[in-house]
Coordinates of C-alpha atoms and ligand atoms in Angstrom, one line a residue:
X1 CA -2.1 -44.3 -2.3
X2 CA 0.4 -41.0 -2.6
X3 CA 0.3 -38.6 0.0
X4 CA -1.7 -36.3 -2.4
X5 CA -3.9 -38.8 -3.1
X6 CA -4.5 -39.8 0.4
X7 CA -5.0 -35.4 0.9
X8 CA -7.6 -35.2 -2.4
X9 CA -9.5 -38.3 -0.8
X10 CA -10.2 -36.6 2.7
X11 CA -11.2 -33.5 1.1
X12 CA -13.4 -35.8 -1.5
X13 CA -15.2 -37.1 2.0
X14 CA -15.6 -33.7 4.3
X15 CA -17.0 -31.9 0.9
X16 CA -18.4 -33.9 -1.5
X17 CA -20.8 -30.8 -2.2
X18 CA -18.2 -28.8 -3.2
X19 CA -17.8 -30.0 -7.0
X20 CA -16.1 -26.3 -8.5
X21 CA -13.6 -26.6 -5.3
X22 CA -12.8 -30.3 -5.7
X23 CA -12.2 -29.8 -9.0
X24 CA -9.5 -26.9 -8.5
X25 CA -7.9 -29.3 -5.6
X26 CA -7.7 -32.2 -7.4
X27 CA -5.9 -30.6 -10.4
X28 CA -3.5 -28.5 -8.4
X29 CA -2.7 -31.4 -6.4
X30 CA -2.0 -33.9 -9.0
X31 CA 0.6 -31.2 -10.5
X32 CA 2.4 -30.6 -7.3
X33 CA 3.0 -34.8 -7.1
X34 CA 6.5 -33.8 -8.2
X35 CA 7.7 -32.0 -5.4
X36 CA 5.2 -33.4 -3.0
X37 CA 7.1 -36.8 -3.6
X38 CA 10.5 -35.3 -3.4
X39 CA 9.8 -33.7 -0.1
X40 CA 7.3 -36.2 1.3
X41 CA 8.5 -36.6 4.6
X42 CA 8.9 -33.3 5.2
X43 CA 5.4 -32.6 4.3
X44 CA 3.3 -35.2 5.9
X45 CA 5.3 -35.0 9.0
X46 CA 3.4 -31.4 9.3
X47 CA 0.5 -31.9 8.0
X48 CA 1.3 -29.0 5.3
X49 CA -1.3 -30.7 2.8
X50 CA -4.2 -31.1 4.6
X51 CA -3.5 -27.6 6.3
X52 CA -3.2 -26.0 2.5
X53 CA -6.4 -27.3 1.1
X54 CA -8.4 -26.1 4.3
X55 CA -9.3 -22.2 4.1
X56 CA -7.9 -20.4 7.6
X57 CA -11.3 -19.4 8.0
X58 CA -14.9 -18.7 6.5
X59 CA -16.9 -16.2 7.0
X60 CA -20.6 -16.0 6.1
X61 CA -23.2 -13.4 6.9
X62 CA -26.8 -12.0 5.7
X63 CA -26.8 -8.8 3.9
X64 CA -30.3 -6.9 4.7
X65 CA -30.7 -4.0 2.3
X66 CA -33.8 -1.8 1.0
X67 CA -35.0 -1.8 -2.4
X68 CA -36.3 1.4 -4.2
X69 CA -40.2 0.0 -3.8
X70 CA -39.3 -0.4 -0.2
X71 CA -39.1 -3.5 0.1
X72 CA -36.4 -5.3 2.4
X73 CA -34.3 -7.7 0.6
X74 CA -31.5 -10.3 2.1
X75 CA -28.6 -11.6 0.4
X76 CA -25.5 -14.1 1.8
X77 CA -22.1 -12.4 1.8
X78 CA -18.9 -14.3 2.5
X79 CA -15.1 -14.0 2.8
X80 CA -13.2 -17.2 2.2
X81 CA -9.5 -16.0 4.2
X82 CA -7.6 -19.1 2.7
X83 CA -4.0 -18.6 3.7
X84 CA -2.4 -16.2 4.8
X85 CA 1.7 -17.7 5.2
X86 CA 2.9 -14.9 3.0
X87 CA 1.1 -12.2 3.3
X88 CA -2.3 -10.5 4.2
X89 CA -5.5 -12.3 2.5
X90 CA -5.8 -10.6 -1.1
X91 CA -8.5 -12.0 -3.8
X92 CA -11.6 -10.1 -5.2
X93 CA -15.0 -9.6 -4.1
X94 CA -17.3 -11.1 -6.4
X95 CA -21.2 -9.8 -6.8
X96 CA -23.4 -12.3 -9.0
X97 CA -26.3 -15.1 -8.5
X98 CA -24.1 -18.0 -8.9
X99 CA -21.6 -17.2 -5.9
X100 CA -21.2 -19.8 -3.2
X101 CA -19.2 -21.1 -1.2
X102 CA -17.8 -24.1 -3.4
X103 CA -17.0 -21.4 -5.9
X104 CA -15.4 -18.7 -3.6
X105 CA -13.2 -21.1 -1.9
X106 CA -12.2 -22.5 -5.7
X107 CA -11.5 -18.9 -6.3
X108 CA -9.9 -18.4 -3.5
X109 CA -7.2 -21.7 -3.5
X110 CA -6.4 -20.3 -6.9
X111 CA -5.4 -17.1 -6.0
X112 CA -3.1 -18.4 -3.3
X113 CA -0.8 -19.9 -5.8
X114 CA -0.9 -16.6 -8.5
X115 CA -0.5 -14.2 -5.8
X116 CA 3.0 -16.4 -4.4
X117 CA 4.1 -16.0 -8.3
X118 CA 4.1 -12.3 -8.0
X119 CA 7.0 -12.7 -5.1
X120 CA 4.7 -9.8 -3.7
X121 CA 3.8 -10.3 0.0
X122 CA 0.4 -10.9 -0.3
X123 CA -1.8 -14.3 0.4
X124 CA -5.1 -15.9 -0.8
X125 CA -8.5 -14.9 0.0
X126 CA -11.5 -14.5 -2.2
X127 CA -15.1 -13.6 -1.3
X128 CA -18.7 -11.8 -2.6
X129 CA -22.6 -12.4 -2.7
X130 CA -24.8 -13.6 -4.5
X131 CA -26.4 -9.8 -5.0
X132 CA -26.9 -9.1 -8.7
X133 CA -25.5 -5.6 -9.5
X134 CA -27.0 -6.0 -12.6
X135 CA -30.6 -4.0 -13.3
X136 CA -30.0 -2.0 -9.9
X137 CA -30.3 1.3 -9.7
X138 CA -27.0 3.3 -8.3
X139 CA -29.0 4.1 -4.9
X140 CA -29.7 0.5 -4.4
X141 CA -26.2 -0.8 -5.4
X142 CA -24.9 1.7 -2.4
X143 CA -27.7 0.8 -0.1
X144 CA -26.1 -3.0 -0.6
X145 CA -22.7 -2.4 -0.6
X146 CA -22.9 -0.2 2.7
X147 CA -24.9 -3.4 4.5
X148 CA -22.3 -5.7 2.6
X149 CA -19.4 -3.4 4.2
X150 CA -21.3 -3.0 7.2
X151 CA -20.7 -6.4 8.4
X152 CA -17.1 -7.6 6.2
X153 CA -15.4 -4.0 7.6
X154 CA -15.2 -6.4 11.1
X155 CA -12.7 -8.9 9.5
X156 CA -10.8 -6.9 7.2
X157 CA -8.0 -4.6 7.3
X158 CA -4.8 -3.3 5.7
X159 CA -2.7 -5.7 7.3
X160 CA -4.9 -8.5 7.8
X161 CA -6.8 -8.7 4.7
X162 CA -7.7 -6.4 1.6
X163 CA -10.4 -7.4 -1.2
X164 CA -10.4 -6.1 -4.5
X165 CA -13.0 -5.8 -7.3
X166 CA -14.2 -9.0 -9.2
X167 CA -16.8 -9.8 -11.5
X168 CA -20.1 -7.3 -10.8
X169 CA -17.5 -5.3 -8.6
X170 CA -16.0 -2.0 -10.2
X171 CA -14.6 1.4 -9.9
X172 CA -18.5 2.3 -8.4
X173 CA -18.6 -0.5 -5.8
X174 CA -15.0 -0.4 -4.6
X175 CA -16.1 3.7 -3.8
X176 CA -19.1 2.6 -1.8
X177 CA -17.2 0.0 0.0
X178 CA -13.9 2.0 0.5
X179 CA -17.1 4.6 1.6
X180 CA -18.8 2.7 4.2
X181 CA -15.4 1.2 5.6
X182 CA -14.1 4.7 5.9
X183 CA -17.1 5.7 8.0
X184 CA -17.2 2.9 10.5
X185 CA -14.0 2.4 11.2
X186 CA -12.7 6.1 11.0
X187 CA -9.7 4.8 9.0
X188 CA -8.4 6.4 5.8
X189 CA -6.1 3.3 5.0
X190 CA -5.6 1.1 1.7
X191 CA -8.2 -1.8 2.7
X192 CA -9.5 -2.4 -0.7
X193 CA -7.4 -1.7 -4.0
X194 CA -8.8 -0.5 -8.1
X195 CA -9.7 2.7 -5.7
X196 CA -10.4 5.2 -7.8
X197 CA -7.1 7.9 -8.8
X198 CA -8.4 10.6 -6.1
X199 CA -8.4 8.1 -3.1
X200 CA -5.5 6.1 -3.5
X201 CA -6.0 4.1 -6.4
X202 CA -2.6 3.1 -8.5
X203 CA -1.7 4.6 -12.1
X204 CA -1.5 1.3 -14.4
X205 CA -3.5 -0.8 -12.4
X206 CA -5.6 0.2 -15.2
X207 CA -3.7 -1.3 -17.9
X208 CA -1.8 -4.2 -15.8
X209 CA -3.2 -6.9 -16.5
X210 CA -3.5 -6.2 -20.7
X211 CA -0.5 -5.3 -20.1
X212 CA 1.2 -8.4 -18.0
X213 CA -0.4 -10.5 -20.5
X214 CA 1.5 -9.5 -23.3
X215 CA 5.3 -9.0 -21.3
X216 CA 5.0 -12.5 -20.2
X217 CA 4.0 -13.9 -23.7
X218 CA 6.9 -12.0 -25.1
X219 CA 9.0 -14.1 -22.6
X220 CA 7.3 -17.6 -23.0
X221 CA 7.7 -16.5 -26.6
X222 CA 11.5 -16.0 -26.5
X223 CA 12.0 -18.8 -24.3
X224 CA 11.0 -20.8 -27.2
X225 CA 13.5 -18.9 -29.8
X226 CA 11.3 -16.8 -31.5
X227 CA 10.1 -13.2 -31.7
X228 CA 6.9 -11.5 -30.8
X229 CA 7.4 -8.7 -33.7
X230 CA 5.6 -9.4 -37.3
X231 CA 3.2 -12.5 -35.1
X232 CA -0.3 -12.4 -36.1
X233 CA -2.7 -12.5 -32.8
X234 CA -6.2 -13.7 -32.0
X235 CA -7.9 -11.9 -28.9
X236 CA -11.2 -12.2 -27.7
X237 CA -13.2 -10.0 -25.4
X238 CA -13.3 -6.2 -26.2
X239 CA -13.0 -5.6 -22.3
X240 CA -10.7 -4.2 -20.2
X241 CA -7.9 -7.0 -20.2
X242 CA -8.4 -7.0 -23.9
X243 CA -8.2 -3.5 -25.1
X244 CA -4.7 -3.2 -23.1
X245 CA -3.5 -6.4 -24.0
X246 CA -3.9 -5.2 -27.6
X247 CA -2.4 -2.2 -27.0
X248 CA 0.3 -3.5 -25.6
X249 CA 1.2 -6.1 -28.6
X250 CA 1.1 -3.5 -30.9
X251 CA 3.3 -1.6 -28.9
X252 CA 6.1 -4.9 -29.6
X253 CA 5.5 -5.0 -33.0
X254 CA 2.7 -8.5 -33.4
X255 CA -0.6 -7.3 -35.2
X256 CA -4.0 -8.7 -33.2
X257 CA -6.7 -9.0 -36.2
X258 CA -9.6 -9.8 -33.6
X259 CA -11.5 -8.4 -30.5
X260 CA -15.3 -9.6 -29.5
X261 CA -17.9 -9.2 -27.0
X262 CA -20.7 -11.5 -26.2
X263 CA -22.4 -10.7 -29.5
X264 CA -20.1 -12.1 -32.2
X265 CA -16.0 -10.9 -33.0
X266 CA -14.5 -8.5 -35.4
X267 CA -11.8 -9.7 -38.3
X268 CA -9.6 -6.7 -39.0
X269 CA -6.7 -8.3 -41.4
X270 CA -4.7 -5.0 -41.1
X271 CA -4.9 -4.9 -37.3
X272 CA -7.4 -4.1 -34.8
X273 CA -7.8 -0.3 -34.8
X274 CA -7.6 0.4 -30.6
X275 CA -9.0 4.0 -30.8
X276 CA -12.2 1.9 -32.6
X277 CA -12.4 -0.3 -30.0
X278 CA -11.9 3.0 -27.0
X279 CA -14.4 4.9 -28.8
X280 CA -17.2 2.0 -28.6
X281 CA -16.6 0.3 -25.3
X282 CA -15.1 3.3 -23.0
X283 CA -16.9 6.3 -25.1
X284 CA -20.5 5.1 -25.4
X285 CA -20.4 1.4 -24.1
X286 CA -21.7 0.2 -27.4
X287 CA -21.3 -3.5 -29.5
X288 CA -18.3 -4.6 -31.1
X289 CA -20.3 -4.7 -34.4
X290 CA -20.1 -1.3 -34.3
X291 CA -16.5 -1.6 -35.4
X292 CA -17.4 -2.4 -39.1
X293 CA -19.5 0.6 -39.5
X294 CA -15.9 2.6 -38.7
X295 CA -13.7 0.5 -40.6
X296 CA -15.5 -0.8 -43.6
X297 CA -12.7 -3.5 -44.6
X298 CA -12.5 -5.1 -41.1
X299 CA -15.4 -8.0 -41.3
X300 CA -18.0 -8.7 -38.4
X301 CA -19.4 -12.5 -37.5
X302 CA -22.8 -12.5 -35.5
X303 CA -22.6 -15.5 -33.1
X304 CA -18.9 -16.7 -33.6
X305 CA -15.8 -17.0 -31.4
X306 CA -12.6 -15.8 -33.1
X307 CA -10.5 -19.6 -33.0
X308 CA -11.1 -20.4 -36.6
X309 CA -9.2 -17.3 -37.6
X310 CA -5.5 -18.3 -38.8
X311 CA -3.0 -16.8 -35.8
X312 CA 0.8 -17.1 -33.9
X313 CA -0.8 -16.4 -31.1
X314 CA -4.1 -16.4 -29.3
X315 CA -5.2 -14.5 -26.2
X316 CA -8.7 -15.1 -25.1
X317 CA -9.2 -12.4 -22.7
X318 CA -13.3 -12.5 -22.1
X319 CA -14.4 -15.1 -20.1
X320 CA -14.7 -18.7 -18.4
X321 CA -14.7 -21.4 -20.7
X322 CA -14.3 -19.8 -23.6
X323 CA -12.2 -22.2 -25.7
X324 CA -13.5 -26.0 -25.4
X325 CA -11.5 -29.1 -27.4
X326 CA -13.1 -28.4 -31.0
X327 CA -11.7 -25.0 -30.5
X328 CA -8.6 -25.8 -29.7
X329 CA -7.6 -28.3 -32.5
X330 CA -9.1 -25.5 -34.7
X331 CA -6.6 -23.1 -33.7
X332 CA -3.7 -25.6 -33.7
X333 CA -5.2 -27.0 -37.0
X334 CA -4.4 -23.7 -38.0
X335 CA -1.3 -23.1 -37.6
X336 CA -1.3 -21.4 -33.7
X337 CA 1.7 -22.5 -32.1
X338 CA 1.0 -20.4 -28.7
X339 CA -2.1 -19.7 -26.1
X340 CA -1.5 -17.4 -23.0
X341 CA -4.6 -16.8 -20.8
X342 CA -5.8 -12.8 -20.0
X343 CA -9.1 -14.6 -19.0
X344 CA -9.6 -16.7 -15.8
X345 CA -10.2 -20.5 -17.1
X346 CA -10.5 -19.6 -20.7
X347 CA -9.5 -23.0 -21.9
X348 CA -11.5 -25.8 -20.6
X349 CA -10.3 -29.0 -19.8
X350 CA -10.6 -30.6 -23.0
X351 CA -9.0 -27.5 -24.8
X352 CA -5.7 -28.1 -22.2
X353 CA -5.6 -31.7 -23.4
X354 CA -5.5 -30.5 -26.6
X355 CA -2.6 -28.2 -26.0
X356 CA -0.7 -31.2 -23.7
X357 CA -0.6 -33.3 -26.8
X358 CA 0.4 -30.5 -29.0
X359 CA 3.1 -29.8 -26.7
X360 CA 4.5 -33.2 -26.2
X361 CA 3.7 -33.0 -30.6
X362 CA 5.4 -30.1 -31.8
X363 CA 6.2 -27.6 -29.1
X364 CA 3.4 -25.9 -28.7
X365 CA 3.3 -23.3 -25.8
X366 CA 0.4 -22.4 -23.2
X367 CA 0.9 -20.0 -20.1
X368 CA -2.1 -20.8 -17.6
X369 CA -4.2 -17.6 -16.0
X370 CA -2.8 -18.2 -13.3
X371 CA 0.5 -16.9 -14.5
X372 CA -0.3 -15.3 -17.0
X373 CA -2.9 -12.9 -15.8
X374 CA -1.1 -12.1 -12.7
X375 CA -0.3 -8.4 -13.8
X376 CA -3.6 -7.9 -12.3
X377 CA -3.2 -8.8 -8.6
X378 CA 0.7 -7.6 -9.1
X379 CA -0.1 -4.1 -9.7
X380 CA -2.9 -4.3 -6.9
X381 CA -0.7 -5.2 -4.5
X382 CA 1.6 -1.9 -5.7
X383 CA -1.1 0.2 -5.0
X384 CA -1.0 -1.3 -1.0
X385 CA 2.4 -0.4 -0.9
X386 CA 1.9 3.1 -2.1
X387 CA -0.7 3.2 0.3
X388 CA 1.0 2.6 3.3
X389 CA 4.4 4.7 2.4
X390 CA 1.4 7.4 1.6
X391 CA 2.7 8.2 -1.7
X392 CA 1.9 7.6 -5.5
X393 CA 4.8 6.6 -8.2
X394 CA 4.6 7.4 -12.1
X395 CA 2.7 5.5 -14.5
X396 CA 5.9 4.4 -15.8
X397 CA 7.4 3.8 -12.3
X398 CA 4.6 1.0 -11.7
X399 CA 4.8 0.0 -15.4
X400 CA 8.5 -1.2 -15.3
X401 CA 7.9 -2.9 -11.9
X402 CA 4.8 -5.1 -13.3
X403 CA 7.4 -5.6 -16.6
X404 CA 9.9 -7.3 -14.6
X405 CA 7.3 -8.9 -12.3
X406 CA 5.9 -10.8 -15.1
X407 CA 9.6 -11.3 -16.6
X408 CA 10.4 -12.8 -13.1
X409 CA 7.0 -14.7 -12.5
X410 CA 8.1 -16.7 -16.6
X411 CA 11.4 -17.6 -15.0
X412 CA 10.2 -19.0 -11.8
X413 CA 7.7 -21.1 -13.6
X414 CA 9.8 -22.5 -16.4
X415 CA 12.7 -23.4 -13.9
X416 CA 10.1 -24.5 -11.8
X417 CA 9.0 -27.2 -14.9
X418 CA 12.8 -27.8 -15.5
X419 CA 13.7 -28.8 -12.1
X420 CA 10.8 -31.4 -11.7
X421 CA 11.5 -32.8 -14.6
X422 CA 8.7 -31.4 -17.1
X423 CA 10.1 -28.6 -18.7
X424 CA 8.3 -26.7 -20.9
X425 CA 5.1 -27.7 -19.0
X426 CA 3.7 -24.4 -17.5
X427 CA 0.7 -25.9 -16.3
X428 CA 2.9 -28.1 -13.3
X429 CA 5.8 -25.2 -13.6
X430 CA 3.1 -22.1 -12.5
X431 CA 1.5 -24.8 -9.3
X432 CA 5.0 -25.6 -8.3
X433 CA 6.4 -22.0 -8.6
X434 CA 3.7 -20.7 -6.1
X435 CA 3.6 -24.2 -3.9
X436 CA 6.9 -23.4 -2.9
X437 CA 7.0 -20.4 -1.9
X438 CA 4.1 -20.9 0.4
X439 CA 4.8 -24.3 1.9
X440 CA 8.7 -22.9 2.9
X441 CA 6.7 -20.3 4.7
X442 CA 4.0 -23.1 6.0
X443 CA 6.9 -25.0 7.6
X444 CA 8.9 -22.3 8.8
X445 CA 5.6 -21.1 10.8
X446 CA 5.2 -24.3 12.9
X447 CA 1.7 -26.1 12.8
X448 CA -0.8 -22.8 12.5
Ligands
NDP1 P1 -14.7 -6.8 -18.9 O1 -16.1 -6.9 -18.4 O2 -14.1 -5.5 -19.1 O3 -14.7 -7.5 -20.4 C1 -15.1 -8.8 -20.6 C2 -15.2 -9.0 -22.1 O4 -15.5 -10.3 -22.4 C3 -16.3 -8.1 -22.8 O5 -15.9 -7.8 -24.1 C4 -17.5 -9.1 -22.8 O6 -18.4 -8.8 -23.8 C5 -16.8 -10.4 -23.1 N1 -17.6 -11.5 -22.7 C6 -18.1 -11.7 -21.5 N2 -18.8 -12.9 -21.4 C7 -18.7 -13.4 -22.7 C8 -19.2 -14.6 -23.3 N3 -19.9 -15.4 -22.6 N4 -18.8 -14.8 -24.6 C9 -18.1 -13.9 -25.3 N5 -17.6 -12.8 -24.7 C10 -17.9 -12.5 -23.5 O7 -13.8 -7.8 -18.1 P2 -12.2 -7.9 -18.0 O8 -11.6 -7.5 -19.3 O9 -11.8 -7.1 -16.7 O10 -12.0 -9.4 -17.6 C11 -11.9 -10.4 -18.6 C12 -11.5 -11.7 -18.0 O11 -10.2 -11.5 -17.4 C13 -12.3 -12.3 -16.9 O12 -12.2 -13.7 -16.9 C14 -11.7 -11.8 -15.6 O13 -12.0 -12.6 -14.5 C15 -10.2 -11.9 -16.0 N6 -9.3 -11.1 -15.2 C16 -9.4 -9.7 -15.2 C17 -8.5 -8.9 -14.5 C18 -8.6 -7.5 -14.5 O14 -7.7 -6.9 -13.9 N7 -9.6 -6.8 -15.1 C19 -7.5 -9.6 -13.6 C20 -7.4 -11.0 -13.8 C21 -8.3 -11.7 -14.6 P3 -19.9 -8.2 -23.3 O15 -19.6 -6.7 -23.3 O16 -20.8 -8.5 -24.4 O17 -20.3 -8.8 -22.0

């Protein structure tokens, strides 16, 4: 058995509950086998493994908060602090039914290895409830996110750890939080980031990870000898990542002829009109159907997922398991030589099968989320440096930093491939890339 065999099976026995986190082990450790076996020794002999796949610390605690009838109502909130060799703990907080710990700590083992690609000093942490934002009024969203605040505020801190938004966390719950935090520990200081623009928030964070998206497809695009200008692009989603993702392609010169939302996509052959898209989702918060009604030549499909539309380039940018094996062989079928993920897990396993063959086949190129949606995070941890030097740059100031983060974060991932002998593999190249940077600081650290 290989060392990270030996790791995956002791973490098999102390959790066999924990099938969303045993999943994200197993396949993170199978592509670090590589350098694992080049630098066995070294490893074992500290234990860096099995220190890697166990979180620095849980906590879990009961959320008591008041409903408008009255009524007293408890929810579990947790903060997974995973690893914290490079920097403070950084990962979103997370509000929706189907958080638990197996899923948080997945969450959070992920983020360790995106936020080292950044080369930004910030670790992995992740952590939420299982509180539903959605159907709440605003007054019992605060009333939660106070209690929620009430109890996290004790383990948190600019230097020691700093959440973010997440699904069912926005611009609304970060101000409660920031709020409540504010109030109990008397401390005016960058503790959460996506702050609002009057308390410390970060111009482009905004836009950053649309944005990311697109600068490190232009790379992987160019690494491969060809040019983003005149490429035709699928997108899914109609969402934040989406709308600035297709803003930012049109900016280089490719033409994105879809955007959808949970309802059915758009097919606009001359190019998805963005002030269209603003108008319905940022103006009035309406369907994406709507976009027909606006642009009579653009076509609407009730139901559908944009794959089966001919593309370059696609860039699902909505949600989880979005693109499953028929989907992929659709697009690939179809002449899409290129998938870079906006979306966290877009492609499910069987749709990443699909693209290994492809690649071994014919070239074809896929930048994982973890990579490629790192803009995000990047930008985040901009706005804690502004923070803490008490000052806030130019949109275009944060702009070209997150440009040459993601420019950086292609090269670190595709010599990461290269030098363990699976180039063009960004899958291994992305695990590896941010494996190293942690486990040099692991070792150097002693056994902590
Ligand atoms: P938004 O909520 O702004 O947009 C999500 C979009 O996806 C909406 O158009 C939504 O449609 C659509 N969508 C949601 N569920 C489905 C579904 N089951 N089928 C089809 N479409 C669906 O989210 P974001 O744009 O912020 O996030 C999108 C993805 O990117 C998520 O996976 C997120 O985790 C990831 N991400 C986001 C980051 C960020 O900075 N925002 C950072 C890193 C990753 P509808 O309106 O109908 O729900």
């Amino acid at each position: 058995m290989s060392y990270v065999e030996e790791v995956y099976a002791g973490l098999e026995a102390k959790h066999p509950n924990e099938s969303e986190f045993l999943e994200a082990a197993k396949r993170v450790l199978d592509s670090l086998e590589p350098i694992v076996s080049a630098h066995e020794e070294k490893y074992r002999s500290t234990a860096l493994l099995e220190r890697l796949v166990e979180p620095e610390r849980i906590i879990t605690f009961r959320v008591p908060w008041v409903d408008d009838q009255g009524k007293p109502q408890v929810n579990l909130g947790y903060r997974v602090q995973f690893n914290s060799a490079i920097g403070p703990y950084k990962g979103g907080l997370r509000f929706h039914p189907s958080v638990n710990q197996s899923i948080l700590k997945f969450l959070g083992f992920e983020q360790i290895f995106k936020n080292s690609l950044t080369g930004l000093p910030i670790g992995g942490g992740k952590g939420g409830s299982d509180f539903d934002p959605k159907g709440k009024s605003d007054a019992e969203v605060m009333r939660f996110c106070q209690s929620f605040m009430t109890e996290l505020c004790k383990y948190i801190g600019k230097d020691t750890d700093v959440p973010a938004g997440d699904i069912g966390v926005g611009g609304r719950e970060i101000g409660y939080l920031y709020g409540q935090y504010k109030r109990i520990t008397g401390l005016y200081e960058g503790v959460l980031t996506g702050k609002g623009l009057t308390f410390g928030g970060s111009l482009a964070r905004t836009e950053a990870t649309g944005y990311g998206l697109v600068y490190i497809t232009n790379e992987v695009v160019k690494g491969a000898g060809r040019d983003l200008k005149g490429k035709t692009i699928v997108v899914s989603g109609s969402g934040n990542v989406a709308q600035y993702a297709i803003q930012k392609a049109e900016q280089l010169g490719a033409k994105c002829v879809t955007c959808s939302d949970s309802n059915g996509y758009v097919y606009d052959p001359d190019g998805i009109k963005l002030d269209v898209v603003f108008d319905i989702k940022q103006g009035h918060r309406g369907r994406i159907r709507e976009y027909v009604e606006k642009v009579p030549t653009a076509q609407y499909f009730e139901g559908q997922k944009p794959w089966s539309v001919p593309c370059d380039i696609a860039l699902p940018c909505a949600t989880q398991n979005e693109i499953n094996g028929e989907d992929a062989r659709t697009l690939i079928k179809n002449g899409c030589w290129c998938v870079c993920e906006g979306a966290n897990m877009p492609s499910d396993a069987d749709a990443i099968d699909e693209y290994e063959k492809a690649r071994e086949e014919k070239g074809f190129l896929f930048m994982p989320a973890k990579a490629a949606n790192a803009g995000g995070v990047a930008v985040s941890a901009l706005e804690m440096s502004q923070n803490s030097e008490r000052l806030s740059w130019s949109f275009d100031e944060v702009d070209h930093k997150l440009e040459d983060i993601m420019k950086d974060i292609y090269s670190k991932v595709s010599t990461a491939a290269k030098t363990y002998g699976h180039e063009g593999d960004f899958v291994v190249g992305a695990n590896i890339a941010g494996f190293q940077k942690v486990a040099e600081a692991m070792s150097a650290q002693g056994l902590v």
